[in-house]
mmCIF file of C-alpha atoms in Angstrom:
data_model
loop_
_atom_site.group_PDB
_atom_site.id
_atom_site.type_symbol
_atom_site.label_atom_id
_atom_site.label_comp_id
_atom_site.label_asym_id
_atom_site.label_seq_id
_atom_site.Cartn_x
_atom_site.Cartn_y
_atom_site.Cartn_z
ATOM 1 C CA UNK A 1 -2.005 9.971 199.546
ATOM 2 C CA UNK A 2 -3.080 6.835 201.332
ATOM 3 C CA UNK A 3 -6.183 6.208 203.353
ATOM 4 C CA UNK A 4 -6.635 4.566 206.718
ATOM 5 C CA UNK A 5 -8.758 1.435 206.932
ATOM 6 C CA UNK A 6 -12.380 2.342 207.660
ATOM 7 C CA UNK A 7 -13.286 1.423 211.209
ATOM 8 C CA UNK A 8 -15.911 -1.299 211.176
ATOM 9 C CA UNK A 9 -18.350 0.744 213.261
ATOM 10 C CA UNK A 10 -17.957 3.949 211.272
ATOM 11 C CA UNK A 11 -17.830 2.621 207.751
ATOM 12 C CA UNK A 12 -21.516 3.175 207.006
ATOM 13 C CA UNK A 13 -24.152 5.789 207.761
ATOM 14 C CA UNK A 14 -26.630 4.865 210.455
ATOM 15 C CA UNK A 15 -28.696 8.045 210.652
ATOM 16 C CA UNK A 16 -28.314 8.381 214.441
ATOM 17 C CA UNK A 17 -28.454 12.153 214.881
ATOM 18 C CA UNK A 18 -26.912 14.184 217.705
ATOM 19 C CA UNK A 19 -29.327 16.583 219.437
ATOM 20 C CA UNK A 20 -28.231 18.932 222.217
ATOM 21 C CA UNK A 21 -30.455 19.897 225.198
ATOM 22 C CA UNK A 22 -31.963 22.756 223.164
ATOM 23 C CA UNK A 23 -32.978 20.464 220.268
ATOM 24 C CA UNK A 24 -30.218 21.790 218.009
ATOM 25 C CA UNK A 25 -28.880 19.120 215.658
ATOM 26 C CA UNK A 26 -25.074 18.927 215.722
ATOM 27 C CA UNK A 27 -24.073 18.661 212.078
ATOM 28 C CA UNK A 28 -20.734 20.512 212.012
ATOM 29 C CA UNK A 29 -17.423 19.435 213.575
ATOM 30 C CA UNK A 30 -14.368 21.681 213.588
ATOM 31 C CA UNK A 31 -11.168 19.701 214.109
ATOM 32 C CA UNK A 32 -7.864 21.154 215.233
ATOM 33 C CA UNK A 33 -5.091 18.875 213.994
ATOM 34 C CA UNK A 34 -2.262 20.828 215.662
ATOM 35 C CA UNK A 35 -1.778 23.735 218.039
ATOM 36 C CA UNK A 36 1.392 24.713 216.168
ATOM 37 C CA UNK A 37 1.540 27.563 213.704
ATOM 38 C CA UNK A 38 4.195 29.214 211.564
ATOM 39 C CA UNK A 39 2.726 32.663 212.420
ATOM 40 C CA UNK A 40 2.418 34.397 215.793
ATOM 41 C CA UNK A 41 -0.540 36.726 215.203
ATOM 42 C CA UNK A 42 -0.711 39.423 217.860
ATOM 43 C CA UNK A 43 -4.388 38.810 218.707
ATOM 44 C CA UNK A 44 -4.008 35.018 218.856
ATOM 45 C CA UNK A 45 -0.672 34.099 220.440
ATOM 46 C CA UNK A 46 2.163 35.452 222.482
ATOM 47 C CA UNK A 47 5.456 35.538 220.598
ATOM 48 C CA UNK A 48 7.066 32.963 222.869
ATOM 49 C CA UNK A 49 4.482 30.166 222.756
ATOM 50 C CA UNK A 50 4.860 26.824 224.529
ATOM 51 C CA UNK A 51 3.302 24.132 222.352
ATOM 52 C CA UNK A 52 1.966 20.738 223.345
ATOM 53 C CA UNK A 53 4.303 17.720 223.393
ATOM 54 C CA UNK A 54 3.744 15.662 220.257
ATOM 55 C CA UNK A 55 2.953 12.586 222.352
ATOM 56 C CA UNK A 56 -0.198 14.335 223.611
ATOM 57 C CA UNK A 57 -1.575 14.804 220.110
ATOM 58 C CA UNK A 58 -4.039 12.466 218.496
ATOM 59 C CA UNK A 59 -2.499 10.480 215.664
ATOM 60 C CA UNK A 60 -3.895 11.033 212.187
ATOM 61 C CA UNK A 61 -5.555 7.614 212.444
ATOM 62 C CA UNK A 62 -7.222 8.612 215.730
ATOM 63 C CA UNK A 63 -8.389 11.888 214.215
ATOM 64 C CA UNK A 64 -9.901 9.962 211.323
ATOM 65 C CA UNK A 65 -11.637 7.544 213.687
ATOM 66 C CA UNK A 66 -13.217 10.317 215.788
ATOM 67 C CA UNK A 67 -14.281 12.314 212.729
ATOM 68 C CA UNK A 68 -15.819 9.190 211.244
ATOM 69 C CA UNK A 69 -17.722 8.508 214.471
ATOM 70 C CA UNK A 70 -19.247 11.977 214.209
ATOM 71 C CA UNK A 71 -20.122 11.441 210.558
ATOM 72 C CA UNK A 72 -21.805 8.219 211.603
ATOM 73 C CA UNK A 73 -23.858 10.319 214.030
ATOM 74 C CA UNK A 74 -25.095 12.785 211.440
ATOM 75 C CA UNK A 75 -22.322 15.373 211.132
ATOM 76 C CA UNK A 76 -22.441 16.656 207.547
ATOM 77 C CA UNK A 77 -19.550 19.117 207.568
ATOM 78 C CA UNK A 78 -15.942 18.770 208.739
ATOM 79 C CA UNK A 79 -13.594 21.749 208.939
ATOM 80 C CA UNK A 80 -9.894 21.069 209.507
ATOM 81 C CA UNK A 81 -8.201 23.813 211.522
ATOM 82 C CA UNK A 82 -5.225 24.435 213.804
ATOM 83 C CA UNK A 83 -2.995 26.244 214.717
ATOM 84 C CA UNK A 84 -2.023 26.070 211.095
ATOM 85 C CA UNK A 85 -3.331 22.686 209.919
ATOM 86 C CA UNK A 86 -1.160 22.442 206.827
ATOM 87 C CA UNK A 87 2.063 22.419 208.860
ATOM 88 C CA UNK A 88 1.128 19.059 210.409
ATOM 89 C CA UNK A 89 3.297 16.307 208.981
ATOM 90 C CA UNK A 90 1.509 14.038 206.472
ATOM 91 C CA UNK A 91 -1.739 15.981 206.916
ATOM 92 C CA UNK A 92 -2.842 15.239 203.351
ATOM 93 C CA UNK A 93 -3.149 11.579 204.367
ATOM 94 C CA UNK A 94 -5.988 12.601 206.692
ATOM 95 C CA UNK A 95 -7.723 14.610 203.966
ATOM 96 C CA UNK A 96 -7.359 11.646 201.609
ATOM 97 C CA UNK A 97 -8.911 9.287 204.121
ATOM 98 C CA UNK A 98 -11.786 11.553 205.114
ATOM 99 C CA UNK A 99 -12.662 12.064 201.456
ATOM 100 C CA UNK A 100 -14.267 8.601 201.487
ATOM 101 C CA UNK A 101 -17.191 10.130 203.373
ATOM 102 C CA UNK A 102 -17.671 12.616 200.545
ATOM 103 C CA UNK A 103 -17.594 9.788 198.038
ATOM 104 C CA UNK A 104 -20.203 7.813 200.000
ATOM 105 C CA UNK A 105 -22.495 10.829 200.389
ATOM 106 C CA UNK A 106 -22.329 10.666 204.203
ATOM 107 C CA UNK A 107 -20.514 14.013 204.299
ATOM 108 C CA UNK A 108 -21.568 17.171 202.462
ATOM 109 C CA UNK A 109 -18.403 19.179 202.873
ATOM 110 C CA UNK A 110 -14.761 18.888 203.901
ATOM 111 C CA UNK A 111 -13.110 22.278 204.313
ATOM 112 C CA UNK A 112 -10.033 23.880 205.837
ATOM 113 C CA UNK A 113 -9.129 27.151 207.554
ATOM 114 C CA UNK A 114 -5.539 28.197 206.914
ATOM 115 C CA UNK A 115 -3.198 31.163 207.089
ATOM 116 C CA UNK A 116 -2.288 30.448 203.472
ATOM 117 C CA UNK A 117 1.427 29.960 204.033
ATOM 118 C CA UNK A 118 1.360 26.342 202.783
ATOM 119 C CA UNK A 119 -1.420 26.634 200.178
ATOM 120 C CA UNK A 120 0.926 26.861 197.209
ATOM 121 C CA UNK A 121 2.199 23.358 198.119
ATOM 122 C CA UNK A 122 -1.124 21.728 198.949
ATOM 123 C CA UNK A 123 -3.908 23.394 196.923
ATOM 124 C CA UNK A 124 -4.038 20.783 194.149
ATOM 125 C CA UNK A 125 -3.958 17.882 196.612
ATOM 126 C CA UNK A 126 -6.760 19.464 198.652
ATOM 127 C CA UNK A 127 -8.885 19.759 195.529
ATOM 128 C CA UNK A 128 -8.099 16.144 194.624
ATOM 129 C CA UNK A 129 -9.410 15.092 198.073
ATOM 130 C CA UNK A 130 -12.766 16.705 197.405
ATOM 131 C CA UNK A 131 -12.185 20.002 199.230
ATOM 132 C CA UNK A 132 -14.239 22.639 197.399
ATOM 133 C CA UNK A 133 -13.469 25.752 199.421
ATOM 134 C CA UNK A 134 -10.957 27.106 201.906
ATOM 135 C CA UNK A 135 -10.927 29.971 204.389
ATOM 136 C CA UNK A 136 -7.747 32.035 204.371
ATOM 137 C CA UNK A 137 -6.889 34.501 207.141
ATOM 138 C CA UNK A 138 -5.570 37.829 205.847
ATOM 139 C CA UNK A 139 -5.830 40.978 207.990
ATOM 140 C CA UNK A 140 -4.013 43.460 205.749
ATOM 141 C CA UNK A 141 -2.634 43.852 202.225
ATOM 142 C CA UNK A 142 0.280 45.970 203.443
ATOM 143 C CA UNK A 143 3.375 43.690 203.557
ATOM 144 C CA UNK A 144 4.997 45.541 206.470
ATOM 145 C CA UNK A 145 1.778 45.634 208.468
ATOM 146 C CA UNK A 146 1.199 41.962 207.650
ATOM 147 C CA UNK A 147 4.591 41.139 209.110
ATOM 148 C CA UNK A 148 3.822 43.224 212.197
ATOM 149 C CA UNK A 149 0.441 41.525 212.792
ATOM 150 C CA UNK A 150 1.669 37.962 212.146
ATOM 151 C CA UNK A 151 5.201 38.593 213.456
ATOM 152 C CA UNK A 152 6.609 35.863 211.193
ATOM 153 C CA UNK A 153 4.357 35.905 208.116
ATOM 154 C CA UNK A 154 5.237 36.701 204.489
ATOM 155 C CA UNK A 155 2.331 38.271 202.577
ATOM 156 C CA UNK A 156 3.847 37.420 199.180
ATOM 157 C CA UNK A 157 3.869 33.720 200.066
ATOM 158 C CA UNK A 158 0.238 33.870 201.199
ATOM 159 C CA UNK A 159 -0.863 35.636 198.002
ATOM 160 C CA UNK A 160 0.911 32.943 195.974
ATOM 161 C CA UNK A 161 -1.101 30.413 197.963
ATOM 162 C CA UNK A 162 -4.315 32.217 197.036
ATOM 163 C CA UNK A 163 -3.355 32.070 193.366
ATOM 164 C CA UNK A 164 -2.653 28.341 193.677
ATOM 165 C CA UNK A 165 -5.973 27.720 195.423
ATOM 166 C CA UNK A 166 -8.013 29.551 192.808
ATOM 167 C CA UNK A 167 -6.062 27.920 189.983
ATOM 168 C CA UNK A 168 -6.885 24.531 191.533
ATOM 169 C CA UNK A 169 -10.578 25.431 191.419
ATOM 170 C CA UNK A 170 -11.001 26.044 195.150
ATOM 171 C CA UNK A 171 -13.473 28.693 196.256
ATOM 172 C CA UNK A 172 -11.732 31.041 198.687
ATOM 173 C CA UNK A 173 -13.182 33.080 201.546
ATOM 174 C CA UNK A 174 -11.016 35.659 203.268
ATOM 175 C CA UNK A 175 -11.252 35.971 207.057
ATOM 176 C CA UNK A 176 -10.165 39.322 208.485
ATOM 177 C CA UNK A 177 -9.947 40.128 212.186
ATOM 178 C CA UNK A 178 -10.948 43.765 212.652
ATOM 179 C CA UNK A 179 -8.285 45.479 214.759
ATOM 180 C CA UNK A 180 -8.780 48.981 216.118
ATOM 181 C CA UNK A 181 -6.109 51.379 214.951
ATOM 182 C CA UNK A 182 -4.402 48.654 212.892
ATOM 183 C CA UNK A 183 -6.489 47.690 209.879
ATOM 184 C CA UNK A 184 -9.793 49.517 210.381
ATOM 185 C CA UNK A 185 -8.820 51.987 207.643
ATOM 186 C CA UNK A 186 -8.227 49.102 205.206
ATOM 187 C CA UNK A 187 -11.609 47.376 205.389
ATOM 188 C CA UNK A 188 -13.008 49.071 202.289
ATOM 189 C CA UNK A 189 -9.892 48.259 200.262
ATOM 190 C CA UNK A 190 -9.894 44.642 201.512
ATOM 191 C CA UNK A 191 -13.543 44.400 200.490
ATOM 192 C CA UNK A 192 -12.862 45.714 196.977
ATOM 193 C CA UNK A 193 -9.832 43.436 196.589
ATOM 194 C CA UNK A 194 -11.574 40.271 197.775
ATOM 195 C CA UNK A 195 -14.737 40.821 195.761
ATOM 196 C CA UNK A 196 -12.650 41.786 192.747
ATOM 197 C CA UNK A 197 -11.112 38.302 192.869
ATOM 198 C CA UNK A 198 -14.464 36.574 193.366
ATOM 199 C CA UNK A 199 -13.801 35.862 197.057
ATOM 200 C CA UNK A 200 -16.171 36.393 199.979
ATOM 201 C CA UNK A 201 -14.861 38.477 202.873
ATOM 202 C CA UNK A 202 -15.791 37.833 206.507
ATOM 203 C CA UNK A 203 -14.932 40.299 209.247
ATOM 204 C CA UNK A 204 -14.377 38.928 212.763
ATOM 205 C CA UNK A 205 -14.317 40.634 216.144
ATOM 206 C CA UNK A 206 -11.245 39.831 218.242
ATOM 207 C CA UNK A 207 -12.041 37.096 220.786
ATOM 208 C CA UNK A 208 -10.835 37.034 224.429
ATOM 209 C CA UNK A 209 -9.080 33.653 224.338
ATOM 210 C CA UNK A 210 -5.646 33.064 225.870
ATOM 211 C CA UNK A 211 -2.956 35.382 227.212
ATOM 212 C CA UNK A 212 -1.293 37.606 224.610
ATOM 213 C CA UNK A 213 1.284 40.406 224.699
ATOM 214 C CA UNK A 214 -0.934 43.415 225.472
ATOM 215 C CA UNK A 215 -4.659 43.865 226.104
ATOM 216 C CA UNK A 216 -7.447 42.952 223.695
ATOM 217 C CA UNK A 217 -9.513 45.972 224.707
ATOM 218 C CA UNK A 218 -6.892 47.955 222.790
ATOM 219 C CA UNK A 219 -7.485 45.741 219.724
ATOM 220 C CA UNK A 220 -11.277 45.446 219.916
ATOM 221 C CA UNK A 221 -13.217 47.095 217.080
ATOM 222 C CA UNK A 222 -17.011 46.590 217.303
ATOM 223 C CA UNK A 223 -18.310 45.397 213.952
ATOM 224 C CA UNK A 224 -21.548 47.307 214.576
ATOM 225 C CA UNK A 225 -19.479 50.448 214.016
ATOM 226 C CA UNK A 226 -17.804 48.980 210.935
ATOM 227 C CA UNK A 227 -21.127 47.965 209.410
ATOM 228 C CA UNK A 228 -22.601 51.431 210.007
ATOM 229 C CA UNK A 229 -19.600 52.990 208.275
ATOM 230 C CA UNK A 230 -19.848 50.617 205.317
ATOM 231 C CA UNK A 231 -23.607 51.185 205.041
ATOM 232 C CA UNK A 232 -22.939 54.886 204.527
ATOM 233 C CA UNK A 233 -20.872 54.057 201.440
ATOM 234 C CA UNK A 234 -22.384 50.843 200.096
ATOM 235 C CA UNK A 235 -25.853 49.383 199.724
ATOM 236 C CA UNK A 236 -25.893 46.301 201.965
ATOM 237 C CA UNK A 237 -28.621 43.701 201.455
ATOM 238 C CA UNK A 238 -29.179 41.241 204.304
ATOM 239 C CA UNK A 239 -28.957 37.624 203.160
ATOM 240 C CA UNK A 240 -30.353 34.441 204.660
ATOM 241 C CA UNK A 241 -27.207 32.589 203.497
ATOM 242 C CA UNK A 242 -25.512 30.293 205.996
ATOM 243 C CA UNK A 243 -22.304 28.311 205.475
ATOM 244 C CA UNK A 244 -22.634 26.308 208.695
ATOM 245 C CA UNK A 245 -20.744 28.822 210.818
ATOM 246 C CA UNK A 246 -21.678 31.897 212.840
ATOM 247 C CA UNK A 247 -21.308 34.525 210.095
ATOM 248 C CA UNK A 248 -24.242 36.726 209.107
ATOM 249 C CA UNK A 249 -23.997 37.784 205.452
ATOM 250 C CA UNK A 250 -24.912 40.782 203.350
ATOM 251 C CA UNK A 251 -24.647 41.354 199.609
ATOM 252 C CA UNK A 252 -22.689 44.462 198.674
ATOM 253 C CA UNK A 253 -24.618 45.861 195.709
ATOM 254 C CA UNK A 254 -21.706 47.846 194.308
ATOM 255 C CA UNK A 255 -19.340 44.849 194.149
ATOM 256 C CA UNK A 256 -21.825 41.987 193.837
ATOM 257 C CA UNK A 257 -19.904 40.049 196.504
ATOM 258 C CA UNK A 258 -20.803 38.682 199.932
ATOM 259 C CA UNK A 259 -19.614 40.216 203.180
ATOM 260 C CA UNK A 260 -19.879 38.326 206.464
ATOM 261 C CA UNK A 261 -19.821 39.523 210.066
ATOM 262 C CA UNK A 262 -18.827 37.289 213.007
ATOM 263 C CA UNK A 263 -19.736 39.166 216.177
ATOM 264 C CA UNK A 264 -19.249 37.092 219.341
ATOM 265 C CA UNK A 265 -19.102 40.257 221.454
ATOM 266 C CA UNK A 266 -21.548 42.769 219.962
ATOM 267 C CA UNK A 267 -24.096 40.151 218.902
ATOM 268 C CA UNK A 268 -24.252 36.693 220.448
ATOM 269 C CA UNK A 269 -24.702 34.187 217.596
ATOM 270 C CA UNK A 270 -25.454 31.104 219.672
ATOM 271 C CA UNK A 271 -29.158 30.578 219.095
ATOM 272 C CA UNK A 272 -28.649 28.406 216.014
ATOM 273 C CA UNK A 273 -25.283 26.850 216.942
ATOM 274 C CA UNK A 274 -24.888 23.464 215.253
ATOM 275 C CA UNK A 275 -21.169 22.887 215.876
ATOM 276 C CA UNK A 276 -18.652 21.473 218.297
ATOM 277 C CA UNK A 277 -14.858 21.616 218.320
ATOM 278 C CA UNK A 278 -12.313 18.828 218.692
ATOM 279 C CA UNK A 279 -8.797 19.743 219.796
ATOM 280 C CA UNK A 280 -5.651 18.018 218.599
ATOM 281 C CA UNK A 281 -5.425 16.273 221.989
ATOM 282 C CA UNK A 282 -8.917 14.823 221.751
ATOM 283 C CA UNK A 283 -10.777 17.313 223.946
ATOM 284 C CA UNK A 284 -14.271 18.049 222.654
ATOM 285 C CA UNK A 285 -15.470 21.570 223.396
ATOM 286 C CA UNK A 286 -19.211 21.907 223.060
ATOM 287 C CA UNK A 287 -18.897 25.714 223.071
ATOM 288 C CA UNK A 288 -15.991 27.937 222.030
ATOM 289 C CA UNK A 289 -16.755 30.303 224.898
ATOM 290 C CA UNK A 290 -17.014 27.772 227.737
ATOM 291 C CA UNK A 291 -14.388 25.701 229.551
ATOM 292 C CA UNK A 292 -16.384 22.448 229.703
ATOM 293 C CA UNK A 293 -14.822 19.720 227.552
ATOM 294 C CA UNK A 294 -15.108 15.971 227.116
ATOM 295 C CA UNK A 295 -12.103 13.708 226.714
ATOM 296 C CA UNK A 296 -12.416 11.583 223.560
ATOM 297 C CA UNK A 297 -8.775 10.492 223.460
ATOM 298 C CA UNK A 298 -9.166 8.130 226.427
ATOM 299 C CA UNK A 299 -12.077 6.112 224.971
ATOM 300 C CA UNK A 300 -10.379 5.950 221.567
ATOM 301 C CA UNK A 301 -7.225 4.523 223.123
ATOM 302 C CA UNK A 302 -9.075 2.263 225.558
ATOM 303 C CA UNK A 303 -10.743 0.049 222.985
ATOM 304 C CA UNK A 304 -10.682 -0.888 219.321
ATOM 305 C CA UNK A 305 -14.467 -0.884 219.475
ATOM 306 C CA UNK A 306 -16.238 2.475 219.136
ATOM 307 C CA UNK A 307 -18.734 1.751 221.914
ATOM 308 C CA UNK A 308 -16.910 3.862 224.532
ATOM 309 C CA UNK A 309 -16.209 6.650 222.033
ATOM 310 C CA UNK A 310 -19.802 6.769 220.885
ATOM 311 C CA UNK A 311 -21.057 6.921 224.464
ATOM 312 C CA UNK A 312 -18.623 9.742 225.296
ATOM 313 C CA UNK A 313 -19.798 11.761 222.285
ATOM 314 C CA UNK A 314 -23.480 11.394 223.176
ATOM 315 C CA UNK A 315 -22.847 12.314 226.822
ATOM 316 C CA UNK A 316 -20.834 15.373 225.751
ATOM 317 C CA UNK A 317 -23.510 16.712 223.406
ATOM 318 C CA UNK A 318 -26.025 16.350 226.241
ATOM 319 C CA UNK A 319 -23.971 19.023 228.089
ATOM 320 C CA UNK A 320 -23.811 21.558 225.263
ATOM 321 C CA UNK A 321 -24.736 24.969 226.725
ATOM 322 C CA UNK A 322 -27.154 27.449 225.238
ATOM 323 C CA UNK A 323 -24.423 30.022 224.579
ATOM 324 C CA UNK A 324 -21.288 31.844 225.649
ATOM 325 C CA UNK A 325 -20.651 35.071 227.583
ATOM 326 C CA UNK A 326 -17.613 36.834 226.117
ATOM 327 C CA UNK A 327 -16.725 40.207 227.643
ATOM 328 C CA UNK A 328 -14.005 42.680 226.717
ATOM 329 C CA UNK A 329 -13.557 45.817 228.820
ATOM 330 C CA UNK A 330 -11.023 47.428 231.140
ATOM 331 C CA UNK A 331 -12.514 45.693 234.200
ATOM 332 C CA UNK A 332 -11.861 42.263 232.628
ATOM 333 C CA UNK A 333 -8.163 42.557 231.818
ATOM 334 C CA UNK A 334 -7.657 38.812 231.778
ATOM 335 C CA UNK A 335 -8.946 36.758 228.838
ATOM 336 C CA UNK A 336 -12.412 35.248 229.172
ATOM 337 C CA UNK A 337 -10.778 31.827 228.802
ATOM 338 C CA UNK A 338 -7.193 30.797 229.496
ATOM 339 C CA UNK A 339 -6.764 28.577 226.432
ATOM 340 C CA UNK A 340 -5.579 30.063 223.146
ATOM 341 C CA UNK A 341 -7.657 29.934 219.978
ATOM 342 C CA UNK A 342 -4.891 27.824 218.435
ATOM 343 C CA UNK A 343 -5.579 25.105 221.021
ATOM 344 C CA UNK A 344 -9.340 24.991 220.458
ATOM 345 C CA UNK A 345 -9.124 25.406 216.709
ATOM 346 C CA UNK A 346 -9.786 28.519 214.672
#
């Protein structure tokens, strides 16, 4: 795994922090390296997806340069996402390059969110690049149901990836989208399974992003209901733990493990938002639930100097909104936003 040459203006920490209009420090960048995925999850994509032309994508070198500019501005955590990030060709070169910021102390954490399909191949290399933990999306432990939800996924392959990740010393967190009438009866068993393997579990409400086959109101399961049901069976202790994202955590006394809830619909989690999202085409979204974006690809390609890029980043953060307004009901049949989650980055 090679590394790209450090850009002269992003090779050292300057301490210039990014503050949004509400005095929130932006310390977390989520980076989508591809909109492509080897699954077609029913709540995320339509089965017949049209993906971006490869020429529109940032190169790995450009991704490194933008990430490094954010690190130079005080970002302490980078999460690599997609689509499925590990299907991008030569992606480990990017991890290898970004690891220099871990070595220098400028970056606290480099992580990845994945569907697990490629983990068996890459787990050891990820660990060698300084990745300490990964998020893996698993919505069911039933192989047939897993195939139905993902359309193309193989649960056995994903479970082999989990084994490889844990054997490589990576801490694993399971992300599960709660789907009404699909996996709501499995949440207790998923909880016992994850905690039994020493893995956190985070439950996520379905988000109204992008056109899919069907309506999300038919998929939407409020996590307030799920938590009430779990509280009747388990003793749940609220925790102050934060991992940089929107999850609110509890400790499950009976298992000793952590359980997270991400509730963009039943509880707006924006008040402490410290993150922005970069797409694989260089669009910076200051909020997952808003359409406003800043183009960072143009300044990167316009000059070898980072002056234009740096200015574009600062101007974008100055537009970060206070929060989002997701709605799911029968009166709002269309998605809140037209873009798919795979475009913005999961």
